[in-house]
Tab-separated table of C-alpha atoms in Angstrom:
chain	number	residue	atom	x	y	z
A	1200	UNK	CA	0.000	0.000	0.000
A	1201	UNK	CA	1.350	3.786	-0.936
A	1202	UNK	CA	1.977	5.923	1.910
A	1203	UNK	CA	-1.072	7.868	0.720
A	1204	UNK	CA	-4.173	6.202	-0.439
A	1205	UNK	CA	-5.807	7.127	-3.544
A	1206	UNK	CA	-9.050	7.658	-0.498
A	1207	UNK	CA	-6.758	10.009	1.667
A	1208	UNK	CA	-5.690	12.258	-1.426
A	1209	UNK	CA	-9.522	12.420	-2.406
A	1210	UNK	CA	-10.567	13.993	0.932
A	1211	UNK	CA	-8.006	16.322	0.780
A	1212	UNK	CA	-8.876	17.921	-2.694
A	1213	UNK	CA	-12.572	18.063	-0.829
A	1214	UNK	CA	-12.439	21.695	-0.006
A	1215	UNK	CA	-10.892	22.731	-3.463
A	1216	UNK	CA	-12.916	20.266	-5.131
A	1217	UNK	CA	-16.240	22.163	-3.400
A	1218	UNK	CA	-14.647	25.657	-4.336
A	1219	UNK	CA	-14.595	24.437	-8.146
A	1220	UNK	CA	-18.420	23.218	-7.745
A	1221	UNK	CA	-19.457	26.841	-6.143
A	1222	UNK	CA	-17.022	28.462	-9.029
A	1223	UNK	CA	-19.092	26.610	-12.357
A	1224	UNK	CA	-22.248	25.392	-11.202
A	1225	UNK	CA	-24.161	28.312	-10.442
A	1226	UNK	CA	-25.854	28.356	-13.985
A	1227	UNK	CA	-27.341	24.797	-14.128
A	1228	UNK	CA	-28.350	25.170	-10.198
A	1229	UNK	CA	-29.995	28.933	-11.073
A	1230	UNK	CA	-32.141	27.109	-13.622
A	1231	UNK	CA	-33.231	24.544	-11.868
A	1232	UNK	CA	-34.101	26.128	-8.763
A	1233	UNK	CA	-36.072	28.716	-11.405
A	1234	UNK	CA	-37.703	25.553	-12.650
A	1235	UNK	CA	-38.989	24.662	-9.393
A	1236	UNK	CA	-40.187	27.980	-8.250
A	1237	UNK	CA	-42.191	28.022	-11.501
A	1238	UNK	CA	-43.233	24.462	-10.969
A	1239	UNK	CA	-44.061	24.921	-6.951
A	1240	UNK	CA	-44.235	21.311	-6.230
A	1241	UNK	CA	-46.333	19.626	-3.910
A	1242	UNK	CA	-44.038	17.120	-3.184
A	1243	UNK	CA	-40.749	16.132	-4.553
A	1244	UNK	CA	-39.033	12.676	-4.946
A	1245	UNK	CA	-35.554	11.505	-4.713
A	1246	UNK	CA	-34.187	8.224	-6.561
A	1247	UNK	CA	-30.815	6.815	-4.831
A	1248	UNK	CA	-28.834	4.322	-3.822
A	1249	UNK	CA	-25.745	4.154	-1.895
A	1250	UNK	CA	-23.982	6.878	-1.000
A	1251	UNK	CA	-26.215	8.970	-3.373
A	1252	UNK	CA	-29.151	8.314	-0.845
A	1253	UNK	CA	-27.648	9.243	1.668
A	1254	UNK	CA	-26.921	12.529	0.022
A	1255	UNK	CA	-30.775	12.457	-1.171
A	1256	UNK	CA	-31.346	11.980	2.607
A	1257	UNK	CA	-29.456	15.029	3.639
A	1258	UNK	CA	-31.357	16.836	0.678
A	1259	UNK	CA	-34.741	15.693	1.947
A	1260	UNK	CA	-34.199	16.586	5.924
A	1261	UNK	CA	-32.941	20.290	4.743
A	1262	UNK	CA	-35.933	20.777	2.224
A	1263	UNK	CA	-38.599	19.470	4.656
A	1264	UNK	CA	-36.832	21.946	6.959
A	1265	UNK	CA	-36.591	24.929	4.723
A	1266	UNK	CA	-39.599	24.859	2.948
A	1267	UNK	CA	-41.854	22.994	4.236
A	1268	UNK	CA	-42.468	20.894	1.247
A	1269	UNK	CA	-42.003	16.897	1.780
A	1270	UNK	CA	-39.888	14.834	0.085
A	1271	UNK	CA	-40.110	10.762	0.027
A	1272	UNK	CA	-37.602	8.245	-1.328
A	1273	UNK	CA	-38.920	6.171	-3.892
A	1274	UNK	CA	-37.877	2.438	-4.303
A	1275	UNK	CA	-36.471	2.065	-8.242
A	1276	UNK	CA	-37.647	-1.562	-8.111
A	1277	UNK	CA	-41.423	-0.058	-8.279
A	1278	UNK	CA	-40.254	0.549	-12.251
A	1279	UNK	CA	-37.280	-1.509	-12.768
A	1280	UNK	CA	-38.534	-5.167	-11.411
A	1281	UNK	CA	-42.612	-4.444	-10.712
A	1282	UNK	CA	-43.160	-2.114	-14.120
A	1283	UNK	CA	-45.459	0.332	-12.409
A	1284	UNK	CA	-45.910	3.780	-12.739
A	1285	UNK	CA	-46.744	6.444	-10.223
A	1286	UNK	CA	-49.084	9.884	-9.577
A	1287	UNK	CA	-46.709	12.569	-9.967
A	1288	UNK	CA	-48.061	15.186	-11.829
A	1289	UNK	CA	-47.695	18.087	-9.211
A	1290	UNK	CA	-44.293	17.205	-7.811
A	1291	UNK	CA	-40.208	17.070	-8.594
A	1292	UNK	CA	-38.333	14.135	-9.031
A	1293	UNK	CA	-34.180	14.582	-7.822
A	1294	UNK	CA	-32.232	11.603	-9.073
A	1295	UNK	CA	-28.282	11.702	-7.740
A	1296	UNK	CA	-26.101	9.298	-9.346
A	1297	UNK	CA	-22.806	9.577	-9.033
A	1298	UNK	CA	-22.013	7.616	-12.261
A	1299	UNK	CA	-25.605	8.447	-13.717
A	1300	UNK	CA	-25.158	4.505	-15.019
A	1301	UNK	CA	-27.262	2.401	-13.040
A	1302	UNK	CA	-30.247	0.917	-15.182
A	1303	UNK	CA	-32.590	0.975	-12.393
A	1304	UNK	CA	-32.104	4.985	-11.100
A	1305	UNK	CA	-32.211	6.063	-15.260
A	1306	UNK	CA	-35.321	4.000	-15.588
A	1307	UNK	CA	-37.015	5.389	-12.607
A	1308	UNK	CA	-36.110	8.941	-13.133
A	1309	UNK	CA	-36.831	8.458	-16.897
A	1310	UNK	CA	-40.792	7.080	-15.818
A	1311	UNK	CA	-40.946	10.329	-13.138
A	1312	UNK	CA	-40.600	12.674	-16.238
A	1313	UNK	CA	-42.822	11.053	-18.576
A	1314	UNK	CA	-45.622	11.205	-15.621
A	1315	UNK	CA	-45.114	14.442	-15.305
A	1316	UNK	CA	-42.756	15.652	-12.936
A	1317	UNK	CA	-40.067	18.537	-13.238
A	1318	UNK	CA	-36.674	16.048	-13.455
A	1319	UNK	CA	-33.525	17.041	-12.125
A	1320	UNK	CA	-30.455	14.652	-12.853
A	1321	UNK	CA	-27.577	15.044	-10.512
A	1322	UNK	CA	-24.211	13.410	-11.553
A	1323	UNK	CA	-20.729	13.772	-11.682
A	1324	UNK	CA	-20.959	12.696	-15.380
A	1325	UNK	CA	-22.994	14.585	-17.467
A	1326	UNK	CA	-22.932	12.507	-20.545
A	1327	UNK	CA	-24.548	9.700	-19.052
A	1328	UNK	CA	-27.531	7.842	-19.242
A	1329	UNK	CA	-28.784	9.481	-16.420
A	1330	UNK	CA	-28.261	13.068	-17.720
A	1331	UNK	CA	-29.894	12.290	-21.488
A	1332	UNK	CA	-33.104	11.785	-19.277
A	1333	UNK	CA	-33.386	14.313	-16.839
A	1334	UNK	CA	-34.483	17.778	-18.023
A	1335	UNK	CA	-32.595	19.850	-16.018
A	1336	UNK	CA	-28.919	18.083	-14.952
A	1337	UNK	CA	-26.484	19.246	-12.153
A	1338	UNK	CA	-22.947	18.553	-12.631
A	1339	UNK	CA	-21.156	18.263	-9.072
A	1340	UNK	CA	-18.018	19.071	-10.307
A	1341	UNK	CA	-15.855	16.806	-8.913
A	1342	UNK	CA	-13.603	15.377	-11.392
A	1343	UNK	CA	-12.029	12.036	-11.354
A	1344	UNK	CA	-12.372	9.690	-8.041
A	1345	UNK	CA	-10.435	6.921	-8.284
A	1346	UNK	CA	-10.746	5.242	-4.883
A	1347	UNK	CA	-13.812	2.634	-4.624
A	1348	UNK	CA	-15.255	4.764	-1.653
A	1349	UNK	CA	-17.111	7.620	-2.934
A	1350	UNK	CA	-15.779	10.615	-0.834
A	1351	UNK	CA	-15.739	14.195	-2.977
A	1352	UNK	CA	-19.056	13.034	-5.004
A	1353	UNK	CA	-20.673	12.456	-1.923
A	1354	UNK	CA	-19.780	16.032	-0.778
A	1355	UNK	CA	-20.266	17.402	-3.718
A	1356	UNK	CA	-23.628	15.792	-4.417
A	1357	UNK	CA	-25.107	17.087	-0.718
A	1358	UNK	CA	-23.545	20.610	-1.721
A	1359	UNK	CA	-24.879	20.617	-4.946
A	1360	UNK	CA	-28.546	19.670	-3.349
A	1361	UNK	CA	-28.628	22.011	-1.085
A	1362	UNK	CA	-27.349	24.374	-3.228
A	1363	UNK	CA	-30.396	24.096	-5.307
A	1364	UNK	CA	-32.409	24.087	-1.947
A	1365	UNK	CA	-31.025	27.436	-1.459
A	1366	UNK	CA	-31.656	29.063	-4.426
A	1367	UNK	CA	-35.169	27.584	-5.132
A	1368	UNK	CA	-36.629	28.887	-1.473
A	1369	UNK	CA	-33.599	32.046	-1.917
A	1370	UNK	CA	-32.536	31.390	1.794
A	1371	UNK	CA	-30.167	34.091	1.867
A	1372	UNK	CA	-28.558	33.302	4.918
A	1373	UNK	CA	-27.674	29.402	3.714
A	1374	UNK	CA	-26.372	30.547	0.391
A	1375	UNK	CA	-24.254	32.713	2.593
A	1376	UNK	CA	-23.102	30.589	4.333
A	1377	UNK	CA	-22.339	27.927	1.342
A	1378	UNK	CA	-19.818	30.413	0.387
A	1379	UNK	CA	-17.606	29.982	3.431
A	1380	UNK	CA	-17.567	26.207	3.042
A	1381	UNK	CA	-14.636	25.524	1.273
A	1382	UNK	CA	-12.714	27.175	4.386
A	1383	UNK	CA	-14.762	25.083	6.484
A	1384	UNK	CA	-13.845	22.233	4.925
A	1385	UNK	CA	-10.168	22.534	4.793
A	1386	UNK	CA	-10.351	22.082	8.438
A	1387	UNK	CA	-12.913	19.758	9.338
A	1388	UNK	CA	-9.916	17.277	7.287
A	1389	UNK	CA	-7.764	18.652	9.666
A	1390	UNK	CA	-9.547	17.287	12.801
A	1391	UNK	CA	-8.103	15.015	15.120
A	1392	UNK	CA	-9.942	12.069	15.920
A	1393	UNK	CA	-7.045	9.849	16.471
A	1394	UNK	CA	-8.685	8.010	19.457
A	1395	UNK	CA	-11.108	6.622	17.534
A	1396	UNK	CA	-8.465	4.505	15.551
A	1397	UNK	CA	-7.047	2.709	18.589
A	1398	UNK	CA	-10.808	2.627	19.820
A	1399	UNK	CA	-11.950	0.456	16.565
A	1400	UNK	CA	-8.958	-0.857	15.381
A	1401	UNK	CA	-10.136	-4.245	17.393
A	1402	UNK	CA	-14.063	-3.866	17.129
A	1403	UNK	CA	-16.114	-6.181	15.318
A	1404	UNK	CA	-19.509	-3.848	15.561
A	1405	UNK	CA	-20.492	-0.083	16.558
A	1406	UNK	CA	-23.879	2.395	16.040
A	1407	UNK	CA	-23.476	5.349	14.664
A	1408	UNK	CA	-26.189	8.212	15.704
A	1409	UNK	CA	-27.441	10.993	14.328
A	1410	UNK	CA	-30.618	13.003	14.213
A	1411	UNK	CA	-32.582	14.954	11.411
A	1412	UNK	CA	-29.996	16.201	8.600
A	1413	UNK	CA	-27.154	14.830	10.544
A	1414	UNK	CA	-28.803	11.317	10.181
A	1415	UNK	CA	-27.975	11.094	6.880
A	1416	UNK	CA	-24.653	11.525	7.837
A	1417	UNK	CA	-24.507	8.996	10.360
A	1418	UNK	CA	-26.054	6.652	7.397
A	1419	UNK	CA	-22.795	7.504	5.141
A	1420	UNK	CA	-20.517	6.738	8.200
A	1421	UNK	CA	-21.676	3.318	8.709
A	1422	UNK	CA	-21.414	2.459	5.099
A	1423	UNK	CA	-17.961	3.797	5.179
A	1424	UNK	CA	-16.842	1.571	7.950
A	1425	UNK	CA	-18.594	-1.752	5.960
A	1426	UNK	CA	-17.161	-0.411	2.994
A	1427	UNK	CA	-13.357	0.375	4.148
A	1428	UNK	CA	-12.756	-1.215	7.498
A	1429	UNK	CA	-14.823	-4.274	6.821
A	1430	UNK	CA	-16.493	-3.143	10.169
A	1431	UNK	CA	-20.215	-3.850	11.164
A	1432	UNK	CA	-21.922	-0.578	11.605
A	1433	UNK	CA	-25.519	0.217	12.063
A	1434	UNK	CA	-26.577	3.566	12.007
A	1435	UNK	CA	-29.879	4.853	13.683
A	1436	UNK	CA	-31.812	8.003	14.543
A	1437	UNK	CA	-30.943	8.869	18.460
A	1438	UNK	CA	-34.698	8.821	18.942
A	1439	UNK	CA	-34.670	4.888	17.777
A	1440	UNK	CA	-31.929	3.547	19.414
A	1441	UNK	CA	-33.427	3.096	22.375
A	1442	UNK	CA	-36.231	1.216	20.921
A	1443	UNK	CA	-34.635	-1.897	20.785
A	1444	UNK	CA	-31.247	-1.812	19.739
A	1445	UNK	CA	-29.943	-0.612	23.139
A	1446	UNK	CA	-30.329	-4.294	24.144
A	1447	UNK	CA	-27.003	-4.597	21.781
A	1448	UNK	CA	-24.882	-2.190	24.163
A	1449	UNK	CA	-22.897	-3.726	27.095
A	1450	UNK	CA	-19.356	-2.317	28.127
A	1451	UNK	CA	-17.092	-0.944	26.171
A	1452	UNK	CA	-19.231	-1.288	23.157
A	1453	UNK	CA	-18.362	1.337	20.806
A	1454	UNK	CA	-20.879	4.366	19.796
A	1455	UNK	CA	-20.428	7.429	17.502
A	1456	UNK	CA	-22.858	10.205	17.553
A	1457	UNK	CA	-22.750	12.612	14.779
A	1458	UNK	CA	-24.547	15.931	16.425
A	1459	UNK	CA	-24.590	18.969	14.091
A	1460	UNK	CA	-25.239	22.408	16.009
A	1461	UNK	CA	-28.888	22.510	15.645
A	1462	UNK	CA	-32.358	21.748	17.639
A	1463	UNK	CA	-31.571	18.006	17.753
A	1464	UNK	CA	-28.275	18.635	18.984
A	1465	UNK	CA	-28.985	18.424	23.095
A	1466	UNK	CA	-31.589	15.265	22.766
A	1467	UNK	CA	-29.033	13.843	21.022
A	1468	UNK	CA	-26.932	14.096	23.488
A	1469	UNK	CA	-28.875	12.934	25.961
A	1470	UNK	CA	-28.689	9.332	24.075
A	1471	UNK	CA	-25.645	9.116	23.611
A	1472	UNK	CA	-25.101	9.964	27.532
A	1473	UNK	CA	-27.524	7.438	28.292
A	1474	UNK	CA	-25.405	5.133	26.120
A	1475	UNK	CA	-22.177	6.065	28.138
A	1476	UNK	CA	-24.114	5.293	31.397
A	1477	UNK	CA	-24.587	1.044	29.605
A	1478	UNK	CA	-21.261	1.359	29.376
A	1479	UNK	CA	-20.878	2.195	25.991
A	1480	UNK	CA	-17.519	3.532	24.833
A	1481	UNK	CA	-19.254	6.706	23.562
A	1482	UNK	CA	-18.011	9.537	21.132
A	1483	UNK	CA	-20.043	12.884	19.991
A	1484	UNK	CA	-19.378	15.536	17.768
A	1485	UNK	CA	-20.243	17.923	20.872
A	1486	UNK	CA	-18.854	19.995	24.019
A	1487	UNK	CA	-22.518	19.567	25.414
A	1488	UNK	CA	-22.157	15.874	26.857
A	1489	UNK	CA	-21.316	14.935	30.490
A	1490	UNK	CA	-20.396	11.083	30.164
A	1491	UNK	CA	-19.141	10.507	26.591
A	1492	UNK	CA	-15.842	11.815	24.789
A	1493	UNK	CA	-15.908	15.176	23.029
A	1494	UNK	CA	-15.097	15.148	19.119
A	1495	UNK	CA	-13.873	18.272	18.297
A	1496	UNK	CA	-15.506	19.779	14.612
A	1497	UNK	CA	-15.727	22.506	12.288
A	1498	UNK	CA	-18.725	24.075	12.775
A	1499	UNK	CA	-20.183	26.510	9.780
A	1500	UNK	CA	-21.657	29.276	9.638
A	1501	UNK	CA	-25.141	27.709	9.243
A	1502	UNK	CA	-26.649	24.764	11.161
A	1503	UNK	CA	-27.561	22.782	8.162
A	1504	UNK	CA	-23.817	22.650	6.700
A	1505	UNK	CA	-22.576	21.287	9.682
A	1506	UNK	CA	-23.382	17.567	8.882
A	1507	UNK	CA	-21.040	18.278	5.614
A	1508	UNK	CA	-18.252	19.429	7.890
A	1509	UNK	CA	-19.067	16.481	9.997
A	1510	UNK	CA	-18.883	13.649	7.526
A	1511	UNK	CA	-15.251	15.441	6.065
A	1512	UNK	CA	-13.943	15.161	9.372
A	1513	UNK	CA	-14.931	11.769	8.926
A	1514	UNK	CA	-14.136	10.788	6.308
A	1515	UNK	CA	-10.040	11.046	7.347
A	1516	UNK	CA	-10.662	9.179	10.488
A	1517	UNK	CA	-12.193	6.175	8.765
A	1518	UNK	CA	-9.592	5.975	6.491
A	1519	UNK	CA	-6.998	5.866	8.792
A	1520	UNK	CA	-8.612	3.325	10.925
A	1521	UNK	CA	-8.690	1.373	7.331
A	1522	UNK	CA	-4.738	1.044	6.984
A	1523	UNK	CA	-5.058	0.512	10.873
A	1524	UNK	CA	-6.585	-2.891	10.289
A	1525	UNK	CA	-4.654	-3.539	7.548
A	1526	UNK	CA	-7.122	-2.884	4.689
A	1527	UNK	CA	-6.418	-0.640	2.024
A	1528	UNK	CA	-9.296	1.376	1.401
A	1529	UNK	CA	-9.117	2.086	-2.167
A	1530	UNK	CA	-10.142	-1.428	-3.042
A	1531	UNK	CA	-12.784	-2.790	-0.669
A	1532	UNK	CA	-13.437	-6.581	-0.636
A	1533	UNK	CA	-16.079	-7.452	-3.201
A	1534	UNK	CA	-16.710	-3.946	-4.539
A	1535	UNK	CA	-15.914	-2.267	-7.252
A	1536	UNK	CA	-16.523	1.483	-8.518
A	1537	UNK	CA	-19.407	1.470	-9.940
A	1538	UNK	CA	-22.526	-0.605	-9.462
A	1539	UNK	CA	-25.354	-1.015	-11.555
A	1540	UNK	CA	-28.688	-2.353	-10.167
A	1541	UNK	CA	-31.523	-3.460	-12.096
């Protein structure tokens, strides 16, 4: 293995990488977020898997938020395996693939346009499959990623989404704030969060936590640790955990909770000190918690960045717990870059 994965060079160009997207994509985000005030949805739609979902996930937590306006995922299978075709008239339909390849997301996002829905493709290749169906496509801008683990499209697809967010509702204080992310950025990579390594280098399973936006987050984390560490990891909302999968906890079990700076931030907490009082070996992304270990983080300048920030800081830990269990993360056992579902 190089001294520097292909993984650990991709989440440094992050910040950089996000400065290009806020550089060129203004004009394809402007139009679409003109489509959809002309369009005022009822509802919108996201098609996703992966990574992409969880991005989609982020995207629907922040528009719920923001606007008011709900957003549901919808299964692919409903069009690629069962052949049926849905009501959606009065709403949006936000497809995010990465690779814009897989048969099942085109096909489903191909069907939401022909019933009527404004379509928005977003994809790091605009030439795909994905983008020839989609009426309005948003390029995230982050050039070539060559490590299995999908690190800057994944930051660059929730940037790009709530991006569009932004300039559809014009929330001047989040487009603001969008602005300063790249600085952001640069040192959420920078974070130490060393004692998590030593912490999982051993573990065979851990929950990771979050709550509204940062959920989505927490969903990303525990695919990275399957993905790279080959290391169980369930993630849940703090407000389920205790609904069953607390019976899992006993001492020294391991816990991450990924708390961005918002409402959810002190229940949050709570869990995750309830956690610590099991005996969990707890760890949140907070100075608000009396029993478990303080993560330090780069906070933004609005509440509903800081779950980007958070999964950056991430990102670098979980790669170096990787090469700590002697895995290199760039090729992940049974994976390979791009996967297409039917």
């Amino acid at each position: 293995m190089s001294s520097q994965t292909h993984m650990r060079r991709e989440i440094l160009e992050i910040p950089n990488t996000v400065e290009t997207l806020l550089t060129k994509g203004a004009p394809a985000i402007s139009s679409a977020a003109q489509a959809l005030q002309t369009a005022h949805p009822a509802f919108l739609m996201s098609v996703a898997r992966g990574s992409s979902d969880h991005a989609a996930t982020y995207f629907k937590y922040a528009t719920e938020l923001v606007s008011g306006i709900p957003v549901a995922s919808v299964g692919p299978s409903v069009v690629s395996i069962y052949d049926r075709s849905l009501h959606l008239s009065r709403g949006a339909c936000l497809a995010i693939s990465q690779s814009g390849k897989s048969p099942d997301i085109v096909r489903m996002a191909e069907m939401a346009k022909k019933q009527g829905a404004l379509s928005i493709g977003l994809t790091n290749h605009v030439d795909s499959d994905l983008a020839k169906v989609s009426t309005h496509v948003l390029d995230v801008h982050a050039g070539v990623e060559q490590s299995v683990a999908a690190t800057k499209t994944f930051v660059t697809s929730a940037v790009s989404a709530v991006w569009l967010l932004a300039e559809w509702q014009q929330d001047h204080a989040l487009l603001r704030a969008m602005h300063d992310l790249p600085d952001v950025l640069n040192k959420a990579a920078q974070m130490d969060w060393s004692a998590l390594e030593s912490e999982l280098v051993s573990s065979q399973s851990l929950f990771c936590l979050g709550r509204g936006p940062a959920l989505a987050i927490s969903n990303e984390a525990a695919l990275k640790f399957k993905e790279t560490c080959q290391l169980h990891a369930e993630s849940y909302s703090s407000a389920e955990v205790l609904h069953g999968p607390v019976s899992v906890v006993d001492c020294g079990f391991p816990v991450i909770a990924l708390a961005a700076g918002d409402q959810a931030e002190p229940s949050l907490v709570d869990v995750v000190d309830q956690l610590a009082a099991k005996g969990a070996k707890a760890y949140v992304t907070s100075d608000k918690t009396s029993r478990a270990h303080s993560l330090p983080c780069a906070r933004t300048s609005h509440p509903l960045l800081d779950p980007i920030s958070l999964i950056v800081s991430f990102y670098a830990m979980v790669e170096q717990v990787a090469r700590a269990r002697g895995i290199n993360p760039d090729m992940p056992r049974h994976l390979k870059k791009v996967t297409e579902t039917l």
